[in-house]
PDB file of C-alpha atoms and ligand atoms in Angstrom:
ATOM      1  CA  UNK A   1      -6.256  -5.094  14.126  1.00  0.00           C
ATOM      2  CA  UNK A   2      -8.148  -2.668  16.709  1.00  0.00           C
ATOM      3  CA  UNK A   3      -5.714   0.284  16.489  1.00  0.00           C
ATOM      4  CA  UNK A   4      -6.507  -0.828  12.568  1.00  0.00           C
ATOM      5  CA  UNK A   5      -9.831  -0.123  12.921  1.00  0.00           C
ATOM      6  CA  UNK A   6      -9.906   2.265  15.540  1.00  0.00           C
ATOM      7  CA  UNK A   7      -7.969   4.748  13.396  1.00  0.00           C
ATOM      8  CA  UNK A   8     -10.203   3.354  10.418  1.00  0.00           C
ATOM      9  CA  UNK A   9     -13.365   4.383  12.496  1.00  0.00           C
ATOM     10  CA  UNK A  10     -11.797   8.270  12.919  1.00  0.00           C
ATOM     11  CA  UNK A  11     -10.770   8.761   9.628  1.00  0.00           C
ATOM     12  CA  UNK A  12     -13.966   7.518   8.011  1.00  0.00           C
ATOM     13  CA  UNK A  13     -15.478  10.185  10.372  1.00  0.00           C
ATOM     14  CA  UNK A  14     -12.882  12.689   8.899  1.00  0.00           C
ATOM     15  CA  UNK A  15     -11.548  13.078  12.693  1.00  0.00           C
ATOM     16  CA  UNK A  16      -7.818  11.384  11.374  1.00  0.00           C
ATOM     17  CA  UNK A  17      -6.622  14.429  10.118  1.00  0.00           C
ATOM     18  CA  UNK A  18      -3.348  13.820   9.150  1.00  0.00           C
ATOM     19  CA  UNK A  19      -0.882  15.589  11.513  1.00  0.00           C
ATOM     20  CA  UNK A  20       1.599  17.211   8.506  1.00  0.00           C
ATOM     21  CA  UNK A  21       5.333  17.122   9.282  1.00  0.00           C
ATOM     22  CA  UNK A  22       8.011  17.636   6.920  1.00  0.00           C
ATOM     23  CA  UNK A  23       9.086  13.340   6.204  1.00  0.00           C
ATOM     24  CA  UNK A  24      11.244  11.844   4.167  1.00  0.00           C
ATOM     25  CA  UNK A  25       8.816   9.302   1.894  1.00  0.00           C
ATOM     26  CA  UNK A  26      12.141   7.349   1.240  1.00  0.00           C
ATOM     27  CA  UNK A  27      13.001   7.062   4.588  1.00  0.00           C
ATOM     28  CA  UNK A  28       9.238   5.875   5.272  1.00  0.00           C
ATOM     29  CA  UNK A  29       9.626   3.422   2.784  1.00  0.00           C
ATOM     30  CA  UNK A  30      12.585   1.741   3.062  1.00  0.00           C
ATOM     31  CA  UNK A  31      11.394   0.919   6.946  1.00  0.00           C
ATOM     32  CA  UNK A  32       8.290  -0.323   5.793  1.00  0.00           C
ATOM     33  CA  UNK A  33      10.168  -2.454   3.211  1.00  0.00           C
ATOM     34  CA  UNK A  34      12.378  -3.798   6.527  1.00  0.00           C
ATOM     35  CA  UNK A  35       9.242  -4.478   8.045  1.00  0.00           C
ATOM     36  CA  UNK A  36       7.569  -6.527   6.126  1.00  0.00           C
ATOM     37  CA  UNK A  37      10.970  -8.543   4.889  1.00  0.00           C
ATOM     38  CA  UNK A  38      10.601 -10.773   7.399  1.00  0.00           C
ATOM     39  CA  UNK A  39       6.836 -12.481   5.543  1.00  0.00           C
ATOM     40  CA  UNK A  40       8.612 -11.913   1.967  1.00  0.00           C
ATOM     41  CA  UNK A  41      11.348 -14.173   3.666  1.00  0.00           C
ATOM     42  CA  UNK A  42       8.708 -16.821   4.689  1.00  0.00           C
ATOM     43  CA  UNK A  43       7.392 -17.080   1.357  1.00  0.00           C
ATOM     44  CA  UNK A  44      10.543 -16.691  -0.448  1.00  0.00           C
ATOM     45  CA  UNK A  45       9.342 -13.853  -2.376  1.00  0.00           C
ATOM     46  CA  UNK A  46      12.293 -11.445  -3.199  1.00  0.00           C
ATOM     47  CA  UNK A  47      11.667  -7.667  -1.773  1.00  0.00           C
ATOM     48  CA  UNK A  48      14.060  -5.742  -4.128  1.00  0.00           C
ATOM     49  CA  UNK A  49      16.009  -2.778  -3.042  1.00  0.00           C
ATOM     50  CA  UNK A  50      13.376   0.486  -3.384  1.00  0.00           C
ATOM     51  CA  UNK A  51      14.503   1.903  -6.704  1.00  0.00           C
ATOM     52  CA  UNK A  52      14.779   5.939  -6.422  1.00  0.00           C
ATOM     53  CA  UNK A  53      16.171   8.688  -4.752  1.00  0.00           C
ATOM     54  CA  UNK A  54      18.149   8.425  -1.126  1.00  0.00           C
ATOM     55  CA  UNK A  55      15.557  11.225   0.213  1.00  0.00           C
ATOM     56  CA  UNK A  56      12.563  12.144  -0.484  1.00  0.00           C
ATOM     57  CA  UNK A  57      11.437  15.474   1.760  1.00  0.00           C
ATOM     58  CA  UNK A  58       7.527  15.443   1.232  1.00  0.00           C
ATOM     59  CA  UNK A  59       4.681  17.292   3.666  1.00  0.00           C
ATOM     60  CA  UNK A  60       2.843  14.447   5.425  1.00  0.00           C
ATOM     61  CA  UNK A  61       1.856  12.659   7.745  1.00  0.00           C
ATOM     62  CA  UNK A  62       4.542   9.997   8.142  1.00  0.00           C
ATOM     63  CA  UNK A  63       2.710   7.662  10.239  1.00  0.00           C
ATOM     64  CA  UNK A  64      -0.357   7.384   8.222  1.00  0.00           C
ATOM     65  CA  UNK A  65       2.443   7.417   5.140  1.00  0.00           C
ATOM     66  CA  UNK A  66       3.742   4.920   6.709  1.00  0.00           C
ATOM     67  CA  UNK A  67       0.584   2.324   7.418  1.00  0.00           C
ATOM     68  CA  UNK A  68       0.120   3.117   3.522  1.00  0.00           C
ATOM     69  CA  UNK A  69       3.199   1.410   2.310  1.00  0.00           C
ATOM     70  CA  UNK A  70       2.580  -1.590   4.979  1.00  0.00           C
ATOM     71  CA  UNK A  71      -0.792  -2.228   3.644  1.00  0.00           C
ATOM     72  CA  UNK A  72       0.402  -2.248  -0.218  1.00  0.00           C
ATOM     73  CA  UNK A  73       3.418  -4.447   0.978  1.00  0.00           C
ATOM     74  CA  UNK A  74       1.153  -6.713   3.275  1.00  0.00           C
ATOM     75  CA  UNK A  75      -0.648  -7.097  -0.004  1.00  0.00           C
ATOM     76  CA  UNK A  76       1.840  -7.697  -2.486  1.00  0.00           C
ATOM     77  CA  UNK A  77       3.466 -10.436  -0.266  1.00  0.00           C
ATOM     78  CA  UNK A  78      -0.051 -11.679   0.497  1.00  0.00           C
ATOM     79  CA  UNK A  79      -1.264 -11.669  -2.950  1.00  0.00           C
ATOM     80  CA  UNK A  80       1.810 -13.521  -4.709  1.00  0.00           C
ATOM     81  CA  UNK A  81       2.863 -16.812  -4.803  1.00  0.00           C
ATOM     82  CA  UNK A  82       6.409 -18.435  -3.706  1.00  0.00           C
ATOM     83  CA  UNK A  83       9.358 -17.538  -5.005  1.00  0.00           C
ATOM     84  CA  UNK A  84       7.856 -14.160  -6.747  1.00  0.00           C
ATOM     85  CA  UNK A  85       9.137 -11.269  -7.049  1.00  0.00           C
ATOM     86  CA  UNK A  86       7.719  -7.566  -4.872  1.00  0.00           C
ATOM     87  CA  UNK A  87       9.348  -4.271  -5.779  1.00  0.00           C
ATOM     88  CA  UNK A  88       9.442  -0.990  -4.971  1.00  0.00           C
ATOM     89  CA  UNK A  89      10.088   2.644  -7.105  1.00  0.00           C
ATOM     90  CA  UNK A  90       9.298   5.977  -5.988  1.00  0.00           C
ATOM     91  CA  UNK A  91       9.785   9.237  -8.191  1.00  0.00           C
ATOM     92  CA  UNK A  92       9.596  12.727  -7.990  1.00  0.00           C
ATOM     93  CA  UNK A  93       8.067  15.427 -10.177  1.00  0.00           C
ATOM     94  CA  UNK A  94       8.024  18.844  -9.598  1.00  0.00           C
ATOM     95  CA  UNK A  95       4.765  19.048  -7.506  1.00  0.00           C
ATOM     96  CA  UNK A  96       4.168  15.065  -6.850  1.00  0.00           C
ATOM     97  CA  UNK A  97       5.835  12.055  -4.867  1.00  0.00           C
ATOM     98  CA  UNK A  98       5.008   8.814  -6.809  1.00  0.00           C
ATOM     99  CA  UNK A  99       5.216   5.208  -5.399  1.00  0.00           C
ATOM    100  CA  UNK A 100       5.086   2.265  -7.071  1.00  0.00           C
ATOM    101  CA  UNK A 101       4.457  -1.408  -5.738  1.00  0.00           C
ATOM    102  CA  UNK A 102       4.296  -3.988  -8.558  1.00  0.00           C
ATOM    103  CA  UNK A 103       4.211  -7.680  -7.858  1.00  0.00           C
ATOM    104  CA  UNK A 104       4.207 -10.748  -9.637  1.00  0.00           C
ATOM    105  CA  UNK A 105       1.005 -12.302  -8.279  1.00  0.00           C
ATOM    106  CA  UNK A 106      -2.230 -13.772  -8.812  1.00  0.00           C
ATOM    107  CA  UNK A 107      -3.777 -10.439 -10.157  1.00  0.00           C
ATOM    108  CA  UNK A 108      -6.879  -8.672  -9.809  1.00  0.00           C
ATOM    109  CA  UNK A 109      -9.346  -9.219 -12.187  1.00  0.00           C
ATOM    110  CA  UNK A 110     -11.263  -5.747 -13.610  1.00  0.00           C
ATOM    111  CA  UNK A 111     -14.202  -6.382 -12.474  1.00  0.00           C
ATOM    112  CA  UNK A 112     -12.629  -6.739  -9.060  1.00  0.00           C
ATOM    113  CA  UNK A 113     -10.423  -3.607  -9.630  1.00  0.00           C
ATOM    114  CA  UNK A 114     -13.922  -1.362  -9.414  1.00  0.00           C
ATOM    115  CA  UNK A 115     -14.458  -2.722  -5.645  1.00  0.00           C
ATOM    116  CA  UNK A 116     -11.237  -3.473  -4.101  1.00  0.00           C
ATOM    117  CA  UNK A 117     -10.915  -0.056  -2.090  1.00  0.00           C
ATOM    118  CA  UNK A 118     -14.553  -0.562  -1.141  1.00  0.00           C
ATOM    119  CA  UNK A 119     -14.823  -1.530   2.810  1.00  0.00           C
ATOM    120  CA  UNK A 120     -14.562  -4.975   3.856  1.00  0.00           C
ATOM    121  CA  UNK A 121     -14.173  -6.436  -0.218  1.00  0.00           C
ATOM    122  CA  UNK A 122     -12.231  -9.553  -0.579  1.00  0.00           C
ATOM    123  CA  UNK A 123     -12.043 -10.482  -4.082  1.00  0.00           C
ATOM    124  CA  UNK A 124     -12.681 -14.917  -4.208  1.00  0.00           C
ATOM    125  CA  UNK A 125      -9.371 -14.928  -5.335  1.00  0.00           C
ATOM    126  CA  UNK A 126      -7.839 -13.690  -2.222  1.00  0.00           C
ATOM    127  CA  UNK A 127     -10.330 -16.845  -0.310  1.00  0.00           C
ATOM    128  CA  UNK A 128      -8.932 -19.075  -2.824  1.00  0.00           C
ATOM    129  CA  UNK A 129      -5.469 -18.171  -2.161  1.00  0.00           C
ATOM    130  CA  UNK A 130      -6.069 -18.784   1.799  1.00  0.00           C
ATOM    131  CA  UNK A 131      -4.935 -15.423   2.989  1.00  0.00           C
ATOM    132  CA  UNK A 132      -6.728 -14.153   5.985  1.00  0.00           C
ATOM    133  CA  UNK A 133      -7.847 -10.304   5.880  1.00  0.00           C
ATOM    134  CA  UNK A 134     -10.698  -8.203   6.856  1.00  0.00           C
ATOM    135  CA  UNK A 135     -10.625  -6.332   3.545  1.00  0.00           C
ATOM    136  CA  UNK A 136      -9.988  -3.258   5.101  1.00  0.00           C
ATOM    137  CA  UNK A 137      -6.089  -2.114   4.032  1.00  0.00           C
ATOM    138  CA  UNK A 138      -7.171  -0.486   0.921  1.00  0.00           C
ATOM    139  CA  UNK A 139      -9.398   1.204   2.079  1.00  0.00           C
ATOM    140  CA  UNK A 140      -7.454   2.591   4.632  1.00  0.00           C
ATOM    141  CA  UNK A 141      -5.088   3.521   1.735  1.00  0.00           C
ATOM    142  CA  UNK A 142      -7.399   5.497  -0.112  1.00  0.00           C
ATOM    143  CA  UNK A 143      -8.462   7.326   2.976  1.00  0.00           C
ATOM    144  CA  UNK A 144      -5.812   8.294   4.010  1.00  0.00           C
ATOM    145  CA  UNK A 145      -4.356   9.301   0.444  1.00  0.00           C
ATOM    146  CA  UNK A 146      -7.087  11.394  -0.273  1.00  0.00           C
ATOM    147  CA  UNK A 147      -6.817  13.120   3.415  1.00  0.00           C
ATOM    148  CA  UNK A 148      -3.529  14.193   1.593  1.00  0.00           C
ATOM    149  CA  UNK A 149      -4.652  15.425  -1.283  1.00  0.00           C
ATOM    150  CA  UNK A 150      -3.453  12.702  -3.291  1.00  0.00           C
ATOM    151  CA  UNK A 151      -4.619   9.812  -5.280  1.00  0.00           C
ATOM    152  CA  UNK A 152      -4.184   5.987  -5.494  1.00  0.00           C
ATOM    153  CA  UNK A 153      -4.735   3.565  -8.734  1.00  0.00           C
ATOM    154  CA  UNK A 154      -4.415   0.196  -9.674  1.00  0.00           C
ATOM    155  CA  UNK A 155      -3.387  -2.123 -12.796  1.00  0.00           C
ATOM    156  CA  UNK A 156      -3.847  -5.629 -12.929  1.00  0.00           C
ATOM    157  CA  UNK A 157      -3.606  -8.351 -15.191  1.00  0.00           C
ATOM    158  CA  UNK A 158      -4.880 -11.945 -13.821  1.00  0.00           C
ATOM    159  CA  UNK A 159      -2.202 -14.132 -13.170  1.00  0.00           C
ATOM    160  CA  UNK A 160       0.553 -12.360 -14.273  1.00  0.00           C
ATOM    161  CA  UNK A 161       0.883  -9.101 -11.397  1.00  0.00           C
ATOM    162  CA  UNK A 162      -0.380  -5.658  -9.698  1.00  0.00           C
ATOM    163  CA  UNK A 163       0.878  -2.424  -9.865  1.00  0.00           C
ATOM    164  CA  UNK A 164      -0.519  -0.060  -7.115  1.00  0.00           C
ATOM    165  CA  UNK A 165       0.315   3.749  -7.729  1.00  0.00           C
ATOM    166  CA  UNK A 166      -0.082   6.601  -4.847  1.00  0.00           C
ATOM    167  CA  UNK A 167       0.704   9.663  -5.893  1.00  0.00           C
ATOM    168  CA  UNK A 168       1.132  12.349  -3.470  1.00  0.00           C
ATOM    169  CA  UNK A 169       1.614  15.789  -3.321  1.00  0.00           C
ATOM    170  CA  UNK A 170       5.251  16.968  -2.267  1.00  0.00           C
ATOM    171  CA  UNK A 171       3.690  20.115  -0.326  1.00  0.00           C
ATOM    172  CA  UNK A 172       0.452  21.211   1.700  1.00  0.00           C
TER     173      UNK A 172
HETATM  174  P1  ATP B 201      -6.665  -6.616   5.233  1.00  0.00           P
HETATM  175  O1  ATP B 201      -5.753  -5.767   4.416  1.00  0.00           O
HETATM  176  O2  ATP B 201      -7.733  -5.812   5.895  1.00  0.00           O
HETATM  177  O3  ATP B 201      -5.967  -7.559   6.130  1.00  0.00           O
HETATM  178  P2  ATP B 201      -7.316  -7.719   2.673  1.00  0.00           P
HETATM  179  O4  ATP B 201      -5.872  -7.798   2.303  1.00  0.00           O
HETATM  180  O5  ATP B 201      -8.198  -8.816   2.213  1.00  0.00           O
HETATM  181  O6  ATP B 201      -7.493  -7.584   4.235  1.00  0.00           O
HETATM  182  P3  ATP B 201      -7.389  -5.213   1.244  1.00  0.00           P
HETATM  183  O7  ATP B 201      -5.971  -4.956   1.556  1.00  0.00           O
HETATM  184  O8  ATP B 201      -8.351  -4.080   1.360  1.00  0.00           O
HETATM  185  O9  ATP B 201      -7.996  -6.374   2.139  1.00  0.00           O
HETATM  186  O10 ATP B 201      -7.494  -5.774  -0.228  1.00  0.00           O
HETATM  187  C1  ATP B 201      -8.781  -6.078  -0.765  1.00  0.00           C
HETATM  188  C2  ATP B 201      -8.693  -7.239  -1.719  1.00  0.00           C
HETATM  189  O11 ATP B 201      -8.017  -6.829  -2.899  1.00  0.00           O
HETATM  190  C3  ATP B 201      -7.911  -8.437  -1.196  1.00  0.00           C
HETATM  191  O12 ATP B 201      -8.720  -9.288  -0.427  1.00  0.00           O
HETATM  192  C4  ATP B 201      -7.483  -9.101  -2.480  1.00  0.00           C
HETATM  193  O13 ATP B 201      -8.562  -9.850  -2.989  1.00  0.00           O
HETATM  194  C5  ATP B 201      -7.275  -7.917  -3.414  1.00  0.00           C
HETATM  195  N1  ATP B 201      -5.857  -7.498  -3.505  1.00  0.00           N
HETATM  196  C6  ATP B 201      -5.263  -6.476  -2.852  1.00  0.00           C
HETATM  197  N2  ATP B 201      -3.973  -6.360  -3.196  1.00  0.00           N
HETATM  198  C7  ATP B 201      -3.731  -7.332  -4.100  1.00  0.00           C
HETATM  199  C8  ATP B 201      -2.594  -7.717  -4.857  1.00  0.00           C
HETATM  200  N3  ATP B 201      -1.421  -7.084  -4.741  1.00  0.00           N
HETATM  201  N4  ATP B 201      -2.728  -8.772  -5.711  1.00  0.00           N
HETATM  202  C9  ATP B 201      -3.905  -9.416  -5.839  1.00  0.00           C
HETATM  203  N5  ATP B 201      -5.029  -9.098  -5.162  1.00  0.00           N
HETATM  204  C10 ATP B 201      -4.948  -8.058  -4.305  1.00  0.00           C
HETATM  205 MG1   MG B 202      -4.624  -6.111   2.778  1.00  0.00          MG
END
């Protein structure tokens, strides 16, 4: 939570450049997926196999990549009842990386949708649901996109599930 908001704090001051290495996004994602396994276990939510290619080489920063896909996870698992269902795609085109997190969860309603990257916003939803948070992962998730050059969006339908989208671009 305070290396959370400590790197939060620098990159809202634009300090957190991100430190570009050559990664592999797959790579970065399948770890995240084994690292968060452990709460889809507790809830008995099903984290399916990350649908896509075996590697992924993109310019990035791969830790900050990395606290992306936890915070989308974290959220997903969060944000959906027992027994649903999280998964994972990522794609390439010829200039962009795309990941894709869609769960089967309580939703986000559209309203909501316009404020949800916005510091600190918890939708009541998420109070309702009894899941702690500060309301800070997205936006840590659109900072640190956009440091990249890249772009995050959302689609929601109450009740029924979330898609989050991050599209990133494969070279600096
Ligand atoms: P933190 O991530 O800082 O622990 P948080 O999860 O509440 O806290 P964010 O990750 O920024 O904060 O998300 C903001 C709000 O957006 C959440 O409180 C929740 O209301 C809503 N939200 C985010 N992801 C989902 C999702 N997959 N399904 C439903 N609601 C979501
Ligand atoms: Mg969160």
């Amino acid at each position: 939570m305070i290396e959370e908001l400590l790197g939060f704090a620098r990159l809202d001051a634009g300090k957190l450049q991100p430190n570009i290495t050559n990664a592999d996004l797959a790579q970065i994602l399948d770890r995240a997926r084994e690292e968060i396994f452990p709460l889809a276990q507790q809830k008995n939510i099903t984290l399916a196999q990350i649908e896509g290619p075996e590697t992924l080489m993109i310019q990035a920063d791969a830790e900050q990549i990395r606290r992306i896909a936890i915070n989308i996870l974290d959220n997903a698992i969060k944000y959906t009842p027992k027994n649903g269902l999280v998964s994972v795609s990522l794609k390439q085109t010829k200039e962009n990386a795309i990941i894709q997190v869609t769960d089967t969860g309580i939703g986000i309603s559209e309203n909501d949708q316009a404020h949800i990257f916005d510091k600190f916003y918890r939708t009541n939803q998420a109070d309702v649901q009894n899941e702690r948070g500060t309301g800070l992962g997205l936006a840590i998730v659109k900072g640190i996109t956009e440091a990249h050059g890249g772009t995050v969006v959302v689609n929601s339908q109450v009740g029924r599930g979330t898609l989050f989208q991050v599209t990133l671009p494969r070279n600096r």
